[in-house]
GROMACS .gro file of C-alpha atoms in nm:
model
  290
    1UNK     CA    1 -20.218  21.734  -8.365
    2UNK     CA    2 -20.425  21.605  -8.547
    3UNK     CA    3 -20.232  21.574  -8.921
    4UNK     CA    4 -19.947  21.480  -8.781
    5UNK     CA    5 -20.110  21.134  -8.596
    6UNK     CA    6 -20.270  21.106  -8.940
    7UNK     CA    7 -19.928  21.100  -9.073
    8UNK     CA    8 -19.827  20.802  -8.860
    9UNK     CA    9 -20.056  20.602  -8.898
   10UNK     CA   10 -20.028  20.643  -9.288
   11UNK     CA   11 -19.632  20.562  -9.251
   12UNK     CA   12 -19.706  20.281  -9.017
   13UNK     CA   13 -19.920  20.118  -9.276
   14UNK     CA   14 -19.695  20.149  -9.574
   15UNK     CA   15 -19.387  19.983  -9.288
   16UNK     CA   16 -19.619  19.742  -9.203
   17UNK     CA   17 -19.699  19.675  -9.595
   18UNK     CA   18 -19.383  19.620  -9.673
   19UNK     CA   19 -19.289  19.430  -9.379
   20UNK     CA   20 -19.511  19.154  -9.426
   21UNK     CA   21 -19.469  19.118  -9.767
   22UNK     CA   22 -19.105  19.086  -9.695
   23UNK     CA   23 -19.204  18.784  -9.471
   24UNK     CA   24 -19.467  18.661  -9.729
   25UNK     CA   25 -19.219  18.620 -10.005
   26UNK     CA   26 -18.864  18.631  -9.934
   27UNK     CA   27 -18.625  18.800 -10.237
   28UNK     CA   28 -18.478  18.606 -10.475
   29UNK     CA   29 -18.210  18.799 -10.755
   30UNK     CA   30 -18.136  18.684 -11.082
   31UNK     CA   31 -17.737  18.658 -10.962
   32UNK     CA   32 -17.855  18.437 -10.645
   33UNK     CA   33 -18.031  18.292 -10.922
   34UNK     CA   34 -17.756  18.211 -11.178
   35UNK     CA   35 -17.458  18.180 -10.938
   36UNK     CA   36 -17.574  18.002 -10.635
   37UNK     CA   37 -17.395  18.015 -10.271
   38UNK     CA   38 -17.046  17.774 -10.223
   39UNK     CA   39 -17.196  17.648  -9.915
   40UNK     CA   40 -17.549  17.567 -10.062
   41UNK     CA   41 -17.407  17.420 -10.380
   42UNK     CA   42 -17.183  17.148 -10.125
   43UNK     CA   43 -17.404  17.075  -9.856
   44UNK     CA   44 -17.743  17.022 -10.088
   45UNK     CA   45 -17.505  16.831 -10.374
   46UNK     CA   46 -17.417  16.513 -10.399
   47UNK     CA   47 -17.129  16.368 -10.628
   48UNK     CA   48 -17.055  16.064 -10.721
   49UNK     CA   49 -16.634  15.982 -10.844
   50UNK     CA   50 -16.684  15.716 -11.149
   51UNK     CA   51 -16.464  15.417 -11.110
   52UNK     CA   52 -16.311  15.483 -11.424
   53UNK     CA   53 -15.934  15.560 -11.428
   54UNK     CA   54 -15.763  15.778 -11.675
   55UNK     CA   55 -15.488  15.615 -11.818
   56UNK     CA   56 -15.238  15.844 -12.095
   57UNK     CA   57 -15.167  15.680 -12.384
   58UNK     CA   58 -14.867  15.800 -12.622
   59UNK     CA   59 -15.020  15.858 -12.979
   60UNK     CA   60 -14.916  15.595 -13.174
   61UNK     CA   61 -14.530  15.686 -13.439
   62UNK     CA   62 -14.380  15.447 -13.701
   63UNK     CA   63 -14.051  15.505 -13.516
   64UNK     CA   64 -13.760  15.468 -13.740
   65UNK     CA   65 -13.401  15.454 -13.755
   66UNK     CA   66 -13.083  15.485 -13.940
   67UNK     CA   67 -12.989  15.157 -14.036
   68UNK     CA   68 -12.563  15.125 -13.978
   69UNK     CA   69 -12.359  15.122 -14.276
   70UNK     CA   70 -12.271  14.733 -14.373
   71UNK     CA   71 -11.908  14.687 -14.444
   72UNK     CA   72 -11.749  14.494 -14.670
   73UNK     CA   73 -11.368  14.451 -14.659
   74UNK     CA   74 -11.359  14.090 -14.710
   75UNK     CA   75 -11.299  13.927 -15.040
   76UNK     CA   76 -11.640  13.748 -15.183
   77UNK     CA   77 -11.933  13.778 -15.409
   78UNK     CA   78 -12.221  13.949 -15.205
   79UNK     CA   79 -12.601  14.005 -15.379
   80UNK     CA   80 -12.675  14.364 -15.109
   81UNK     CA   81 -12.997  14.329 -15.248
   82UNK     CA   82 -13.281  14.172 -15.424
   83UNK     CA   83 -13.585  14.368 -15.599
   84UNK     CA   84 -13.765  14.418 -15.890
   85UNK     CA   85 -13.517  14.531 -16.113
   86UNK     CA   86 -13.323  14.195 -15.982
   87UNK     CA   87 -13.003  14.167 -15.780
   88UNK     CA   88 -12.757  14.409 -15.662
   89UNK     CA   89 -12.453  14.205 -15.637
   90UNK     CA   90 -12.057  14.338 -15.535
   91UNK     CA   91 -11.713  14.141 -15.573
   92UNK     CA   92 -11.466  14.206 -15.410
   93UNK     CA   93 -11.089  14.053 -15.486
   94UNK     CA   94 -10.818  14.260 -15.216
   95UNK     CA   95 -10.484  14.169 -15.378
   96UNK     CA   96 -10.592  14.111 -15.742
   97UNK     CA   97 -10.255  14.357 -15.834
   98UNK     CA   98 -10.052  14.251 -15.613
   99UNK     CA   99  -9.811  14.530 -15.393
  100UNK     CA  100  -9.497  14.521 -15.555
  101UNK     CA  101  -9.636  14.578 -15.889
  102UNK     CA  102  -9.935  14.761 -15.784
  103UNK     CA  103  -9.671  14.986 -15.650
  104UNK     CA  104  -9.467  15.015 -15.964
  105UNK     CA  105  -9.787  15.034 -16.167
  106UNK     CA  106  -9.919  15.358 -15.926
  107UNK     CA  107  -9.570  15.491 -16.069
  108UNK     CA  108  -9.613  15.438 -16.397
  109UNK     CA  109 -10.009  15.550 -16.451
  110UNK     CA  110  -9.950  15.878 -16.265
  111UNK     CA  111  -9.633  15.965 -16.459
  112UNK     CA  112  -9.765  15.911 -16.760
  113UNK     CA  113 -10.171  15.992 -16.811
  114UNK     CA  114 -10.255  16.279 -16.924
  115UNK     CA  115 -10.412  16.428 -16.651
  116UNK     CA  116 -10.682  16.700 -16.630
  117UNK     CA  117 -10.925  16.915 -16.446
  118UNK     CA  118 -11.112  16.971 -16.603
  119UNK     CA  119 -11.440  17.210 -16.581
  120UNK     CA  120 -11.789  17.069 -16.549
  121UNK     CA  121 -12.161  17.293 -16.563
  122UNK     CA  122 -12.439  17.174 -16.315
  123UNK     CA  123 -12.791  17.365 -16.253
  124UNK     CA  124 -12.581  17.660 -16.462
  125UNK     CA  125 -12.298  17.680 -16.235
  126UNK     CA  126 -11.913  17.636 -16.369
  127UNK     CA  127 -11.729  17.436 -16.132
  128UNK     CA  128 -11.348  17.228 -16.151
  129UNK     CA  129 -11.436  16.876 -16.079
  130UNK     CA  130 -11.244  16.764 -15.744
  131UNK     CA  131 -11.020  16.535 -15.937
  132UNK     CA  132 -10.825  16.478 -16.230
  133UNK     CA  133 -10.951  16.281 -16.527
  134UNK     CA  134 -10.866  16.078 -16.838
  135UNK     CA  135 -11.039  15.875 -17.109
  136UNK     CA  136 -10.950  15.602 -17.257
  137UNK     CA  137 -11.200  15.446 -17.606
  138UNK     CA  138 -11.306  15.485 -17.915
  139UNK     CA  139 -11.658  15.719 -17.814
  140UNK     CA  140 -11.618  16.017 -17.704
  141UNK     CA  141 -11.791  16.089 -17.339
  142UNK     CA  142 -11.998  16.330 -17.261
  143UNK     CA  143 -12.122  16.495 -16.940
  144UNK     CA  144 -12.170  16.759 -16.763
  145UNK     CA  145 -12.169  16.950 -17.110
  146UNK     CA  146 -11.824  16.908 -17.141
  147UNK     CA  147 -11.703  16.650 -17.396
  148UNK     CA  148 -11.371  16.398 -17.353
  149UNK     CA  149 -11.262  16.366 -17.649
  150UNK     CA  150 -11.189  15.945 -17.837
  151UNK     CA  151 -10.824  15.807 -17.731
  152UNK     CA  152 -10.801  15.463 -17.903
  153UNK     CA  153 -10.468  15.512 -17.814
  154UNK     CA  154 -10.475  15.291 -17.478
  155UNK     CA  155 -10.137  15.271 -17.244
  156UNK     CA  156  -9.970  14.945 -17.233
  157UNK     CA  157 -10.024  14.888 -16.862
  158UNK     CA  158 -10.394  14.977 -16.939
  159UNK     CA  159 -10.468  14.739 -17.191
  160UNK     CA  160 -10.276  14.517 -16.996
  161UNK     CA  161 -10.483  14.535 -16.662
  162UNK     CA  162 -10.800  14.534 -16.932
  163UNK     CA  163 -10.714  14.179 -17.059
  164UNK     CA  164 -10.626  14.098 -16.730
  165UNK     CA  165 -10.953  14.176 -16.561
  166UNK     CA  166 -11.101  14.046 -16.901
  167UNK     CA  167 -11.008  13.695 -16.823
  168UNK     CA  168 -11.078  13.613 -16.455
  169UNK     CA  169 -11.420  13.774 -16.464
  170UNK     CA  170 -11.544  13.727 -16.858
  171UNK     CA  171 -11.622  13.995 -16.908
  172UNK     CA  172 -11.578  14.294 -17.198
  173UNK     CA  173 -11.478  14.633 -17.177
  174UNK     CA  174 -11.422  14.921 -17.496
  175UNK     CA  175 -11.387  15.240 -17.236
  176UNK     CA  176 -11.180  15.338 -16.909
  177UNK     CA  177 -11.248  15.616 -16.681
  178UNK     CA  178 -10.925  15.697 -16.547
  179UNK     CA  179 -10.927  15.944 -16.184
  180UNK     CA  180 -10.609  16.074 -16.015
  181UNK     CA  181 -10.723  16.225 -15.596
  182UNK     CA  182 -10.435  16.367 -15.531
  183UNK     CA  183 -10.552  16.386 -15.203
  184UNK     CA  184 -10.785  16.359 -14.905
  185UNK     CA  185 -10.954  16.669 -15.040
  186UNK     CA  186 -11.032  16.527 -15.410
  187UNK     CA  187 -11.384  16.329 -15.467
  188UNK     CA  188 -11.646  16.215 -15.666
  189UNK     CA  189 -12.006  16.255 -15.545
  190UNK     CA  190 -12.332  16.100 -15.529
  191UNK     CA  191 -12.420  15.936 -15.863
  192UNK     CA  192 -12.474  15.608 -16.055
  193UNK     CA  193 -12.379  15.481 -16.426
  194UNK     CA  194 -12.694  15.432 -16.546
  195UNK     CA  195 -12.669  15.581 -16.858
  196UNK     CA  196 -12.911  15.409 -17.129
  197UNK     CA  197 -12.531  15.363 -17.368
  198UNK     CA  198 -12.438  15.165 -17.113
  199UNK     CA  199 -12.730  14.953 -17.163
  200UNK     CA  200 -12.960  14.804 -16.893
  201UNK     CA  201 -12.817  14.658 -16.650
  202UNK     CA  202 -12.408  14.783 -16.679
  203UNK     CA  203 -12.109  14.619 -16.509
  204UNK     CA  204 -11.841  14.850 -16.398
  205UNK     CA  205 -11.465  14.723 -16.296
  206UNK     CA  206 -11.381  14.929 -16.039
  207UNK     CA  207 -10.897  14.840 -16.037
  208UNK     CA  208 -10.809  15.085 -15.724
  209UNK     CA  209 -10.432  15.153 -15.636
  210UNK     CA  210 -10.261  15.401 -15.468
  211UNK     CA  211 -10.367  15.569 -15.043
  212UNK     CA  212 -10.682  15.343 -14.911
  213UNK     CA  213 -10.980  15.564 -14.984
  214UNK     CA  214 -11.409  15.443 -14.884
  215UNK     CA  215 -11.629  15.359 -15.113
  216UNK     CA  216 -12.002  15.426 -14.991
  217UNK     CA  217 -12.277  15.324 -15.172
  218UNK     CA  218 -12.650  15.396 -15.090
  219UNK     CA  219 -12.981  15.247 -15.187
  220UNK     CA  220 -13.213  15.431 -15.371
  221UNK     CA  221 -13.560  15.544 -15.186
  222UNK     CA  222 -13.850  15.436 -15.258
  223UNK     CA  223 -14.049  15.686 -15.475
  224UNK     CA  224 -14.314  15.770 -15.234
  225UNK     CA  225 -14.052  15.881 -14.943
  226UNK     CA  226 -13.985  16.177 -15.204
  227UNK     CA  227 -13.614  16.145 -15.233
  228UNK     CA  228 -13.556  16.110 -14.855
  229UNK     CA  229 -13.211  15.928 -14.795
  230UNK     CA  230 -13.185  15.919 -14.473
  231UNK     CA  231 -13.301  15.573 -14.351
  232UNK     CA  232 -13.189  15.398 -14.633
  233UNK     CA  233 -12.958  15.114 -14.673
  234UNK     CA  234 -12.566  15.171 -14.722
  235UNK     CA  235 -12.252  15.024 -14.789
  236UNK     CA  236 -11.884  15.115 -14.648
  237UNK     CA  237 -11.623  14.935 -14.873
  238UNK     CA  238 -11.264  15.002 -14.786
  239UNK     CA  239 -11.063  15.000 -15.111
  240UNK     CA  240 -10.703  14.914 -15.078
  241UNK     CA  241 -10.442  14.919 -15.297
  242UNK     CA  242 -10.478  14.682 -15.574
  243UNK     CA  243 -10.807  14.630 -15.466
  244UNK     CA  244 -11.062  14.530 -15.787
  245UNK     CA  245 -11.456  14.564 -15.676
  246UNK     CA  246 -11.714  14.473 -15.970
  247UNK     CA  247 -12.011  14.576 -15.920
  248UNK     CA  248 -12.301  14.364 -16.172
  249UNK     CA  249 -12.620  14.313 -16.195
  250UNK     CA  250 -12.881  14.559 -16.096
  251UNK     CA  251 -12.698  14.774 -15.863
  252UNK     CA  252 -12.669  15.093 -16.095
  253UNK     CA  253 -13.012  15.090 -16.111
  254UNK     CA  254 -13.086  15.044 -15.739
  255UNK     CA  255 -12.781  15.192 -15.598
  256UNK     CA  256 -12.594  15.511 -15.546
  257UNK     CA  257 -12.224  15.555 -15.481
  258UNK     CA  258 -11.913  15.809 -15.399
  259UNK     CA  259 -11.621  15.830 -15.250
  260UNK     CA  260 -11.593  16.144 -15.006
  261UNK     CA  261 -11.392  16.398 -14.861
  262UNK     CA  262 -11.131  16.274 -14.599
  263UNK     CA  263 -11.036  16.484 -14.258
  264UNK     CA  264 -10.688  16.350 -14.278
  265UNK     CA  265 -10.414  16.338 -14.486
  266UNK     CA  266 -10.475  16.102 -14.805
  267UNK     CA  267 -10.201  16.024 -15.021
  268UNK     CA  268 -10.239  16.013 -15.407
  269UNK     CA  269 -10.463  15.705 -15.549
  270UNK     CA  270 -10.560  15.655 -15.901
  271UNK     CA  271 -10.893  15.467 -15.961
  272UNK     CA  272 -10.989  15.245 -16.315
  273UNK     CA  273 -11.353  15.179 -16.399
  274UNK     CA  274 -11.355  15.002 -16.718
  275UNK     CA  275 -11.673  14.995 -16.890
  276UNK     CA  276 -11.885  14.875 -17.176
  277UNK     CA  277 -12.067  15.151 -17.365
  278UNK     CA  278 -12.289  15.116 -17.647
  279UNK     CA  279 -12.290  15.448 -17.851
  280UNK     CA  280 -12.608  15.575 -17.908
  281UNK     CA  281 -12.762  15.688 -18.329
  282UNK     CA  282 -12.567  15.959 -18.280
  283UNK     CA  283 -12.226  15.750 -18.169
  284UNK     CA  284 -12.161  15.919 -17.852
  285UNK     CA  285 -12.280  15.856 -17.518
  286UNK     CA  286 -12.332  16.025 -17.202
  287UNK     CA  287 -12.301  16.025 -16.880
  288UNK     CA  288 -12.547  16.183 -16.537
  289UNK     CA  289 -12.301  16.496 -16.361
  290UNK     CA  290 -12.030  16.365 -16.139
   0.00000   0.00000   0.00000
């Protein structure tokens, strides 16, 4: 019995000691210290909202739009750009050859000119030009790794047209590239007539007969644009039956031109491009692939 009482006193002492310690020092666990309860947080802290308002600002970006092409379809002289290279100018003369005479000339040229579809080479790829061509001039004509042989025997109609253009413009020409666009599928791609054999600022006289085709021009982009033509200025010129177009000044330096394919049916068209060639040391000249 005495042993039981002694054990009870010992157990009571332990219980009393534990109870007194708990009441004296409340246990604070590491978890409760690091993560206080939500109730404690919101009841005992005061939060002050800032008077500043958040305003969303879009990042500043340069918005670029593709300019609408300028359409030139009236007779006149047009300065299309000004650059350190000089003034780029086109002169349009609709009806330079009247309709009745133009019909007769078209028939003569389609019948008598020795038209030929030639094979060109570009980047080691051989292809047929999407048009027929013929060359007149005392020097051979080399481009895209093919050479058109000299042909100093001008057709009488072509000689007459050359003299008429020279008399009306004051320019002189010694060579002629003839192009026959058989239908809407024939074309010529972007290019410039800027070869050294043509001189610094060559003058090109383009005389058209037959179906109306759109002559397109685009300005060369600045060097920092890395050849991006997306936002350059563009010009569209519908060339009608008997129309004369003169490109002069810095046009071949600052601009490119082409005759694109059409989506609708087109009758044949003959285009005559008169130019002046200056022979190099080899007695030949060359143009950029077209």
